[in-house]
Amino acid sequence: MNPPTPGHKLVIKTMIEKALELGLSQINIILSSTVDNKKNPIECEEKRMILYNHAIPEIKRELAEERPEYAEQIAEMNAEIICMDDKTDKRHGSHPIFSKVNYVLCDLYNCSRKGAKMYLVIGEDRKDSYDWIIESLASRESPIDVEVIGIERPEGAMAATFLRGLALSGDEEDRELFFQHMRELGIPDYEINSVYDQIQQNIKPTVKRGTSASLAASATAKSTARGVKRTR
């Protein structure tokens, strides 16, 4: 989620829909806290604020229009967003992912009760990446069942890699396409501009065979952008 994309929007929407189906009033989102100059230019705290302030309200608004019979429950749906570098009790362990899973299961819910179940909603391309969590939870004294729900990227939705490429290209057409995709998350232009600038400032271009990363990204972004526009 660096930056957040319309594909992530579908993941969160699916989480809310599943919570409604189960009669729950909260979803829990765990975000990577990795920051580097290659693929992760945005701090986790900023991603958290983008979701809290813009993306989740937009998702709830759209979902309430689609399912008006659940409008009240959707409006009252809470979201707990946890960054992997957030401090949690030592009893949850030190692993950046598993300690946050333990926090959600044990501090927010009663992880020791019989028949506990966790629903893991994640992109289809990463669906098999967390089998070790499933195995660990299943082996506990009070086993926790895990159902993984893999979400395919929506048609026309772009990966974070593609959006970073648009921001790095320096091309005005690519910049406008970047803004178009980010607006789908309900993010206002001033916030999109901040994300755009952070990508440009925090990702370090690398030179390979005489071509800068930004120029290579520009060529890719322009080619893909034109393909997207032709299909609309």
Tab-separated table of C-alpha atoms in Angstrom:
chain	number	residue	atom	x	y	z
A	1	MET	CA	0.000	0.000	0.000
A	2	ASN	CA	2.686	2.431	-1.016
A	3	PRO	CA	0.783	4.366	-2.222
A	4	PRO	CA	-2.777	3.170	-1.496
A	5	THR	CA	-4.567	2.203	-4.706
A	6	PRO	CA	-8.126	1.501	-5.906
A	7	GLY	CA	-7.252	-2.191	-5.561
A	8	HIS	CA	-6.717	-1.682	-1.823
A	9	LYS	CA	-10.103	0.020	-1.762
A	10	LEU	CA	-11.747	-3.237	-2.857
A	11	VAL	CA	-9.919	-5.170	-0.126
A	12	ILE	CA	-11.270	-2.821	2.554
A	13	LYS	CA	-14.739	-2.861	1.014
A	14	THR	CA	-14.719	-6.664	1.129
A	15	MET	CA	-13.677	-6.560	4.783
A	16	ILE	CA	-16.629	-4.327	5.644
A	17	GLU	CA	-19.026	-6.544	3.689
A	18	LYS	CA	-17.746	-9.624	5.520
A	19	ALA	CA	-18.123	-7.848	8.863
A	20	LEU	CA	-21.733	-6.987	7.981
A	21	GLU	CA	-22.408	-10.601	7.037
A	22	LEU	CA	-21.043	-11.784	10.401
A	23	GLY	CA	-22.794	-9.080	12.412
A	24	LEU	CA	-19.503	-7.470	13.465
A	25	SER	CA	-18.931	-3.765	14.022
A	26	GLN	CA	-15.179	-3.468	13.397
A	27	ILE	CA	-12.538	-4.357	10.840
A	28	ASN	CA	-8.799	-4.450	11.523
A	29	ILE	CA	-6.162	-3.444	8.997
A	30	ILE	CA	-2.437	-4.150	9.390
A	31	LEU	CA	-0.118	-1.952	7.311
A	32	SER	CA	3.549	-2.440	6.491
A	33	SER	CA	5.822	0.127	8.113
A	34	THR	CA	8.684	-0.386	5.666
A	35	VAL	CA	10.136	2.867	4.310
A	36	ASP	CA	12.929	2.881	1.760
A	37	ASN	CA	14.070	4.674	-1.393
A	38	LYS	CA	13.080	1.837	-3.723
A	39	LYS	CA	9.403	0.867	-3.361
A	40	ASN	CA	8.201	2.339	-0.070
A	41	PRO	CA	8.403	6.146	-0.057
A	42	ILE	CA	5.445	6.885	2.248
A	43	GLU	CA	5.484	6.580	6.037
A	44	CYS	CA	2.954	4.199	7.574
A	45	GLU	CA	1.440	6.950	9.710
A	46	GLU	CA	0.585	8.950	6.590
A	47	LYS	CA	-0.981	5.908	4.941
A	48	ARG	CA	-3.010	5.368	8.104
A	49	MET	CA	-4.262	8.964	8.053
A	50	ILE	CA	-5.158	8.728	4.346
A	51	LEU	CA	-7.281	5.667	5.081
A	52	TYR	CA	-8.911	7.132	8.189
A	53	ASN	CA	-9.605	10.578	6.750
A	54	HIS	CA	-10.425	9.853	3.122
A	55	ALA	CA	-10.447	6.285	1.790
A	56	ILE	CA	-12.568	4.561	4.438
A	57	PRO	CA	-15.231	7.315	4.539
A	58	GLU	CA	-15.420	7.116	0.729
A	59	ILE	CA	-15.729	3.323	0.793
A	60	LYS	CA	-18.476	3.506	3.428
A	61	ARG	CA	-20.318	6.169	1.428
A	62	GLU	CA	-20.251	4.064	-1.749
A	63	LEU	CA	-21.204	0.881	0.106
A	64	ALA	CA	-24.147	2.584	1.818
A	65	GLU	CA	-25.436	3.618	-1.613
A	66	GLU	CA	-25.065	0.066	-2.900
A	67	ARG	CA	-26.604	-1.553	0.196
A	68	PRO	CA	-28.971	0.971	1.772
A	69	GLU	CA	-30.500	-1.708	4.001
A	70	TYR	CA	-27.174	-1.713	5.899
A	71	ALA	CA	-26.643	2.060	5.854
A	72	GLU	CA	-26.763	2.420	9.644
A	73	GLN	CA	-24.397	-0.490	10.303
A	74	ILE	CA	-21.989	0.783	7.637
A	75	ALA	CA	-21.961	4.272	9.146
A	76	GLU	CA	-21.167	2.807	12.575
A	77	MET	CA	-18.517	0.386	11.315
A	78	ASN	CA	-15.194	1.011	13.072
A	79	ALA	CA	-11.743	0.438	11.616
A	80	GLU	CA	-8.612	-0.218	13.635
A	81	ILE	CA	-5.512	0.481	11.536
A	82	ILE	CA	-2.276	-0.932	12.910
A	83	CYS	CA	1.210	-0.163	11.602
A	84	MET	CA	3.736	-2.955	11.935
A	85	ASP	CA	6.042	-0.675	13.945
A	86	ASP	CA	3.330	0.196	16.482
A	87	LYS	CA	4.295	-0.904	19.983
A	88	THR	CA	2.373	-3.869	21.361
A	89	ASP	CA	2.670	-5.882	24.562
A	90	LYS	CA	5.771	-8.101	24.719
A	91	ARG	CA	3.579	-11.143	25.265
A	92	HIS	CA	2.517	-10.839	21.627
A	93	GLY	CA	6.081	-11.468	20.450
A	94	SER	CA	8.484	-9.384	18.401
A	95	HIS	CA	7.676	-10.462	14.848
A	96	PRO	CA	6.359	-7.350	13.027
A	97	ILE	CA	3.424	-9.188	11.446
A	98	PHE	CA	2.585	-11.935	13.919
A	99	SER	CA	2.763	-9.651	16.963
A	100	LYS	CA	0.096	-7.452	15.365
A	101	VAL	CA	-2.062	-10.480	14.543
A	102	ASN	CA	-1.769	-11.517	18.192
A	103	TYR	CA	-2.672	-7.989	19.295
A	104	VAL	CA	-5.837	-8.036	17.187
A	105	LEU	CA	-6.868	-11.529	18.268
A	106	CYS	CA	-6.055	-11.265	21.966
A	107	ASP	CA	-6.362	-7.580	22.909
A	108	LEU	CA	-9.358	-6.746	20.733
A	109	TYR	CA	-11.021	-10.169	20.920
A	110	ASN	CA	-10.857	-13.183	23.205
A	111	CYS	CA	-8.281	-15.372	21.493
A	112	SER	CA	-8.529	-18.094	24.137
A	113	ARG	CA	-12.187	-18.880	23.547
A	114	LYS	CA	-13.105	-22.080	21.759
A	115	GLY	CA	-14.153	-21.838	18.135
A	116	ALA	CA	-12.410	-18.520	17.442
A	117	LYS	CA	-12.013	-17.736	13.761
A	118	MET	CA	-10.070	-15.110	11.824
A	119	TYR	CA	-10.880	-13.914	8.322
A	120	LEU	CA	-7.799	-12.750	6.419
A	121	VAL	CA	-8.702	-10.559	3.438
A	122	ILE	CA	-5.734	-10.024	1.138
A	123	GLY	CA	-4.767	-9.536	-2.502
A	124	GLU	CA	-5.022	-12.759	-4.515
A	125	ASP	CA	-1.332	-12.513	-5.479
A	126	ARG	CA	-0.369	-12.804	-1.782
A	127	LYS	CA	-2.971	-15.323	-0.756
A	128	ASP	CA	-0.455	-18.108	-0.121
A	129	SER	CA	2.159	-15.930	1.582
A	130	TYR	CA	0.822	-16.334	5.104
A	131	ASP	CA	0.372	-20.085	5.445
A	132	TRP	CA	2.794	-19.965	8.375
A	133	ILE	CA	0.366	-17.772	10.321
A	134	ILE	CA	-2.489	-20.181	9.600
A	135	GLU	CA	-0.376	-23.144	10.783
A	136	SER	CA	0.751	-21.337	13.930
A	137	LEU	CA	-2.764	-20.306	14.943
A	138	ALA	CA	-4.107	-23.800	14.252
A	139	SER	CA	-1.491	-25.359	16.554
A	140	ARG	CA	-2.438	-23.323	19.651
A	141	GLU	CA	-3.956	-24.868	22.769
A	142	SER	CA	-7.155	-23.101	21.748
A	143	PRO	CA	-6.849	-23.364	17.951
A	144	ILE	CA	-7.916	-20.437	15.809
A	145	ASP	CA	-9.312	-21.249	12.398
A	146	VAL	CA	-8.321	-18.923	9.552
A	147	GLU	CA	-10.255	-18.368	6.352
A	148	VAL	CA	-8.285	-16.562	3.656
A	149	ILE	CA	-10.253	-14.418	1.217
A	150	GLY	CA	-8.169	-13.537	-1.836
A	151	ILE	CA	-9.167	-10.439	-3.787
A	152	GLU	CA	-8.389	-10.146	-7.481
A	153	ARG	CA	-7.284	-6.699	-8.639
A	154	PRO	CA	-10.295	-4.958	-10.215
A	155	GLU	CA	-10.219	-4.491	-13.974
A	156	GLY	CA	-8.505	-1.208	-14.765
A	157	ALA	CA	-7.093	-0.798	-11.245
A	158	MET	CA	-3.373	-0.157	-11.221
A	159	ALA	CA	-0.742	-1.613	-8.911
A	160	ALA	CA	1.248	0.615	-6.579
A	161	THR	CA	4.310	-0.051	-8.764
A	162	PHE	CA	2.507	1.472	-11.744
A	163	LEU	CA	1.377	4.516	-9.749
A	164	ARG	CA	4.903	5.126	-8.486
A	165	GLY	CA	6.076	4.975	-12.083
A	166	LEU	CA	3.562	7.665	-13.058
A	167	ALA	CA	4.826	9.924	-10.289
A	168	LEU	CA	8.473	9.341	-11.181
A	169	SER	CA	8.117	10.000	-14.892
A	170	GLY	CA	7.805	13.775	-14.570
A	171	ASP	CA	5.368	13.743	-17.478
A	172	GLU	CA	2.261	15.940	-17.128
A	173	GLU	CA	-0.011	13.353	-18.749
A	174	ASP	CA	1.251	10.726	-16.297
A	175	ARG	CA	0.713	13.135	-13.407
A	176	GLU	CA	-2.927	13.619	-14.372
A	177	LEU	CA	-3.435	9.857	-14.650
A	178	PHE	CA	-1.894	9.444	-11.179
A	179	PHE	CA	-4.376	11.974	-9.792
A	180	GLN	CA	-7.301	10.257	-11.544
A	181	HIS	CA	-6.538	6.902	-9.945
A	182	MET	CA	-5.957	8.372	-6.488
A	183	ARG	CA	-9.224	10.332	-6.633
A	184	GLU	CA	-11.051	6.990	-6.824
A	185	LEU	CA	-10.088	6.561	-3.152
A	186	GLY	CA	-11.828	9.803	-2.205
A	187	ILE	CA	-8.493	11.537	-1.618
A	188	PRO	CA	-8.566	15.315	-2.223
A	189	ASP	CA	-6.093	16.838	-4.650
A	190	TYR	CA	-3.999	18.551	-1.967
A	191	GLU	CA	-3.351	15.167	-0.319
A	192	ILE	CA	-2.682	13.480	-3.659
A	193	ASN	CA	-0.181	16.210	-4.447
A	194	SER	CA	1.593	15.498	-1.147
A	195	VAL	CA	1.801	11.764	-1.939
A	196	TYR	CA	2.993	12.553	-5.476
A	197	ASP	CA	5.763	14.810	-4.143
A	198	GLN	CA	6.853	12.240	-1.558
A	199	ILE	CA	7.244	9.568	-4.218
A	200	GLN	CA	9.374	11.913	-6.308
A	201	GLN	CA	11.476	13.021	-3.351
A	202	ASN	CA	11.934	9.726	-1.519
A	203	ILE	CA	12.553	7.223	-4.298
A	204	LYS	CA	16.145	7.292	-5.391
A	205	PRO	CA	16.586	6.882	-9.170
A	206	THR	CA	19.042	4.227	-10.257
A	207	VAL	CA	21.034	4.344	-13.456
A	208	LYS	CA	21.225	1.246	-15.613
A	209	ARG	CA	22.725	1.053	-19.097
A	210	GLY	CA	22.659	4.805	-19.440
A	211	THR	CA	18.928	5.183	-18.704
A	212	SER	CA	17.566	6.753	-15.524
A	213	ALA	CA	14.840	4.993	-13.588
A	214	SER	CA	12.524	7.948	-14.030
A	215	LEU	CA	12.879	7.858	-17.813
A	216	ALA	CA	12.239	4.114	-17.866
A	217	ALA	CA	9.202	4.604	-15.643
A	218	SER	CA	7.974	7.363	-17.912
A	219	ALA	CA	8.126	5.134	-20.979
A	220	THR	CA	6.269	2.345	-19.205
A	221	ALA	CA	3.684	4.672	-17.705
A	222	LYS	CA	2.950	6.417	-21.002
A	223	SER	CA	2.518	3.122	-22.826
A	224	THR	CA	0.201	1.699	-20.180
A	225	ALA	CA	-1.702	4.952	-19.718
A	226	ARG	CA	-2.529	5.135	-23.405
A	227	GLY	CA	-3.718	1.523	-23.249
A	228	VAL	CA	-5.957	2.347	-20.318
A	229	LYS	CA	-7.404	5.371	-22.033
A	230	ARG	CA	-8.244	3.443	-25.159
A	231	THR	CA	-10.311	0.967	-23.160
A	232	ARG	CA	-12.424	3.638	-21.490
